[in-house]
Coordinates of N, CA and C in Angstrom, one line a residue:
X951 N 0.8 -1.2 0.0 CA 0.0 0.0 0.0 C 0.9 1.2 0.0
X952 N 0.6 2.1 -1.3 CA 0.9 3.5 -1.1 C 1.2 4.3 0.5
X953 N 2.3 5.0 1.0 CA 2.0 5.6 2.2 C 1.6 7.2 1.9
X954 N 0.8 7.6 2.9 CA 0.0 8.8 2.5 C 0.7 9.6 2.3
X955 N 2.1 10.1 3.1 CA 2.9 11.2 2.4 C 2.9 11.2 1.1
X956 N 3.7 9.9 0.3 CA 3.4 10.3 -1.3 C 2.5 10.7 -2.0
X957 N 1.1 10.8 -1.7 CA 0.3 11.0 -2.3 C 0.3 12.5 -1.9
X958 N 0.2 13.1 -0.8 CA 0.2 14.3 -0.3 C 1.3 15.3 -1.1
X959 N 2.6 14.7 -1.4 CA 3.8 15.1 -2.2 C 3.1 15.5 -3.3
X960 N 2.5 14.4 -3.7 CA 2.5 14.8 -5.6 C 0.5 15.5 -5.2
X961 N -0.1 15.7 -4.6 CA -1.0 16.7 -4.6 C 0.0 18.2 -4.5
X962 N 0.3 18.4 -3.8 CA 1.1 19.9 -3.5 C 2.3 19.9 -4.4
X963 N 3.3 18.9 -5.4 CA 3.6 19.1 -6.2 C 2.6 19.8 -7.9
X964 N 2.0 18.5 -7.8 CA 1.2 19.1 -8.9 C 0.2 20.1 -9.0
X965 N 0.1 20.7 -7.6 CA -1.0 21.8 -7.7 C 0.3 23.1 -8.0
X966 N 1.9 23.1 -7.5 CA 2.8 23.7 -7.9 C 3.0 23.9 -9.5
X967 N 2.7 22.9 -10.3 CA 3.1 22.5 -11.8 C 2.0 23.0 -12.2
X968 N 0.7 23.0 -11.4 CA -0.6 23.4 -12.3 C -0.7 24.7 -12.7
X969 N 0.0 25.5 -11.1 CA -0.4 26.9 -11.5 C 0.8 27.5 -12.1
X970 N 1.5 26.9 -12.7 CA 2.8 27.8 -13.6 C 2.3 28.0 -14.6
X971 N 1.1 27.2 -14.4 CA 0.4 26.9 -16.6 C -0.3 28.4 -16.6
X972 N -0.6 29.6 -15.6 CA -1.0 30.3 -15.9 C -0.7 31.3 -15.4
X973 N 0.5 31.5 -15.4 CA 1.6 32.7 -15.1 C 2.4 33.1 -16.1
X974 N 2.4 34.6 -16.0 CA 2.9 35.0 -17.1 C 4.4 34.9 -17.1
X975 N 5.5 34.3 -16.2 CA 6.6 34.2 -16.1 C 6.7 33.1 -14.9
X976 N 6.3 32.1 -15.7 CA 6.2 30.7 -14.9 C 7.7 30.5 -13.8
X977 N 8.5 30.7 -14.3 CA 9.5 30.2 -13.9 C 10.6 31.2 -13.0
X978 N 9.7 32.6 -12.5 CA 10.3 33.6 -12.0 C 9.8 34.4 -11.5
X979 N 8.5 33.4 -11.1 CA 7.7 33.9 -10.1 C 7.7 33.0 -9.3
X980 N 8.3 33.2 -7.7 CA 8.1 32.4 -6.6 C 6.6 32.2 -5.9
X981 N 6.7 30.7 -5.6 CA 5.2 30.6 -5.2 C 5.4 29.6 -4.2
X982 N 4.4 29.5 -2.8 CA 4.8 28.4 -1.7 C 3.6 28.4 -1.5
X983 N 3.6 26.6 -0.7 CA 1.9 26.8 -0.4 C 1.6 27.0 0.5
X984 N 0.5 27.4 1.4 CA -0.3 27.9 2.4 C -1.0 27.1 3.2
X985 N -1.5 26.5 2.2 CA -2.4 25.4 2.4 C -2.6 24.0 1.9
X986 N -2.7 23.1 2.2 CA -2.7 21.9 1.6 C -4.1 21.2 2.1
X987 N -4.8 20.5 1.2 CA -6.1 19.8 2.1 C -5.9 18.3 1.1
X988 N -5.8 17.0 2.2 CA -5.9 16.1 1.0 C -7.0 15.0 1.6
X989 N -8.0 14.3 0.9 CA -8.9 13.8 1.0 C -8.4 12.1 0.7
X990 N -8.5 10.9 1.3 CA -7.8 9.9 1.1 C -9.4 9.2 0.5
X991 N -9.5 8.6 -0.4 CA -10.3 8.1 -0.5 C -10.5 6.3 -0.6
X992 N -9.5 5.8 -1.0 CA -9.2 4.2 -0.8 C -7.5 4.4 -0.7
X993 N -6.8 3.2 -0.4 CA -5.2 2.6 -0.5 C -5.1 2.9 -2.5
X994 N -3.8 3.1 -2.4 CA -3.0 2.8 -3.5 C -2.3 1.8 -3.9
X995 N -2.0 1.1 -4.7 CA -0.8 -0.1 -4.5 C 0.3 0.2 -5.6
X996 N -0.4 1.2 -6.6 CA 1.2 1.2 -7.5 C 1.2 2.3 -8.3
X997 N 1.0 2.8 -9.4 CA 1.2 4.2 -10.0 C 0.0 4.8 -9.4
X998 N 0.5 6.1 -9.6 CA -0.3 7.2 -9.1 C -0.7 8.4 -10.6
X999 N -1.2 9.1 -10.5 CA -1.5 9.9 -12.2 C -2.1 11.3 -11.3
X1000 N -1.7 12.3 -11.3 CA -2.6 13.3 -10.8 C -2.4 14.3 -11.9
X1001 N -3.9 14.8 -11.5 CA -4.7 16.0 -13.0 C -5.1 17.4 -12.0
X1002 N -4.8 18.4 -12.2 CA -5.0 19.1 -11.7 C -5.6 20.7 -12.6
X1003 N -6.1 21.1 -12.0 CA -7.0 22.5 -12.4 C -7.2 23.8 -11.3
X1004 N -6.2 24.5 -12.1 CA -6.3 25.9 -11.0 C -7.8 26.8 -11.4
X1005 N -8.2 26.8 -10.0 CA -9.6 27.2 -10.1 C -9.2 28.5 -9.1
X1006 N -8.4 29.3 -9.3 CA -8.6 30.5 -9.2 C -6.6 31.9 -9.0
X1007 N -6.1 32.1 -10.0 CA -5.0 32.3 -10.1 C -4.9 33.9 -9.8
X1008 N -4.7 34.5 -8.4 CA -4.9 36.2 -8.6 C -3.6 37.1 -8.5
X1009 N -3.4 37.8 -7.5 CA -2.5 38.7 -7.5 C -1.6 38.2 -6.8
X1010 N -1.9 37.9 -5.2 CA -0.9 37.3 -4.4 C -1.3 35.6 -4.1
X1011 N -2.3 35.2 -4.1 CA -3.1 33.4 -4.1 C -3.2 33.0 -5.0
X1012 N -3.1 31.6 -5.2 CA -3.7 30.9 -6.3 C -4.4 29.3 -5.6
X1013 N -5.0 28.5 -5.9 CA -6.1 28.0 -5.5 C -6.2 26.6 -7.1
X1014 N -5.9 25.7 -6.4 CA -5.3 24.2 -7.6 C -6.5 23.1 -6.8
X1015 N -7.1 22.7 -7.6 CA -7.8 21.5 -7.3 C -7.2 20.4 -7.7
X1016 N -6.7 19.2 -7.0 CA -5.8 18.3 -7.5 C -7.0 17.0 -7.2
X1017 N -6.9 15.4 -8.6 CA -7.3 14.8 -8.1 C -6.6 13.7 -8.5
X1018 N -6.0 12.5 -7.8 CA -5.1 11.2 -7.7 C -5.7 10.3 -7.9
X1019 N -5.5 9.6 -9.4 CA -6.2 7.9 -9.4 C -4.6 7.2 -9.3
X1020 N -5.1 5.9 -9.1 CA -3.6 5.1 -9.4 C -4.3 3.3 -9.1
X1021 N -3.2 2.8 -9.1 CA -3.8 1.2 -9.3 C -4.4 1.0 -7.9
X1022 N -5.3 0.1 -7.4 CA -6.0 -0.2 -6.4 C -6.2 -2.1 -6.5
X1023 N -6.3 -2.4 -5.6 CA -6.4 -4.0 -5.6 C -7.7 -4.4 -6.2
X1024 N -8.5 -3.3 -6.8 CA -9.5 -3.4 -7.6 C -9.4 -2.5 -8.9
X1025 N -8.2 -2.0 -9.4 CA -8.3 -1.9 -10.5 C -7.7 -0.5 -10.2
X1026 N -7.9 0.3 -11.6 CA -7.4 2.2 -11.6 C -8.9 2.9 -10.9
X1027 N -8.2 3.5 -10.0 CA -9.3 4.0 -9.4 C -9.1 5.2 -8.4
X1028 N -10.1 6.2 -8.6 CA -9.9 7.8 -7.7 C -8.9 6.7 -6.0
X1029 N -7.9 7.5 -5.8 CA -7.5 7.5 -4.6 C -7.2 8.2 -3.5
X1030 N -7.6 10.3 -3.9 CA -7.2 11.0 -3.3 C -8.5 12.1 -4.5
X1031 N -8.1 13.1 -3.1 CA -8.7 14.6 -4.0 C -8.1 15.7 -3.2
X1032 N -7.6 16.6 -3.4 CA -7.1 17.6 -2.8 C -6.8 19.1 -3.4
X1033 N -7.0 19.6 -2.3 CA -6.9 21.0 -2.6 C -5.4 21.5 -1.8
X1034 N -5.0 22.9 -3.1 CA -4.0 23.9 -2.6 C -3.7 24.8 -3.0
X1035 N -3.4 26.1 -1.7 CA -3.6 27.1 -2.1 C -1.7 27.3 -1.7
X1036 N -1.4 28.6 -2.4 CA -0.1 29.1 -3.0 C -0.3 30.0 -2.9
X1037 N 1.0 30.8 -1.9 CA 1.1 32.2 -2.2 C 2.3 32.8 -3.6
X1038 N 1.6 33.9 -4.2 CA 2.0 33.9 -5.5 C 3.2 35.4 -5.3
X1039 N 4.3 35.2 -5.5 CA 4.9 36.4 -4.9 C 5.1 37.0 -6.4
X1040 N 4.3 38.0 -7.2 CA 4.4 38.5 -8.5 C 5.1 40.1 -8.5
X1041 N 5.8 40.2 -9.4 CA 6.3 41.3 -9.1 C 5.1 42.7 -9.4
X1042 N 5.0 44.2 -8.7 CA 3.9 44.5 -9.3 C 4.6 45.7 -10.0
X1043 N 5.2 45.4 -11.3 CA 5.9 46.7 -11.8 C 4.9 47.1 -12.7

């Protein structure tokens, strides 16, 4: 079985990688998270896949809905859902 840290990793990883998709200088804008919320919903046993959608990207916060399937002893199946918020340190020139 999956241990829950990893899954927790790649929610707040990937909610990191989600919100660069909508910054205007992805890679030179500092951003940390604030918040993490993760929802366990069954065990994992082996890949994991997370898809993620920033549902709200502003001046200083941004706000990533993350959701984790991965193999289950019944098959590919939701194993997690999580939220994260990021503070967005943008320059304001």
């Amino acid at each position: 079985t999956m241990q829950g840290g990893v899954v927790a990793t790649l929610i707040d990883h990937g909610g990191g990688a989600a919100i660069r998709t909508v910054l205007d200088e992805p890679f030179e804008t500092p951003h940390a998270t604030t918040d993490l919320n993760v929802t366990y919903l069954r065990p994992a046993t082996g890949d994991l896949t997370a898809e993620a959608e920033v549902v709200r990207a502003g001046t200083a916060m941004g706000v990533v809905a993350v959701d984790v399937t991965g193999d289950t002893p019944v098959g590919r199946k939701a194993v997690a859902t999580g939220r994260v918020s990021l503070h967005l340190q943008r320059d304001e020139g």
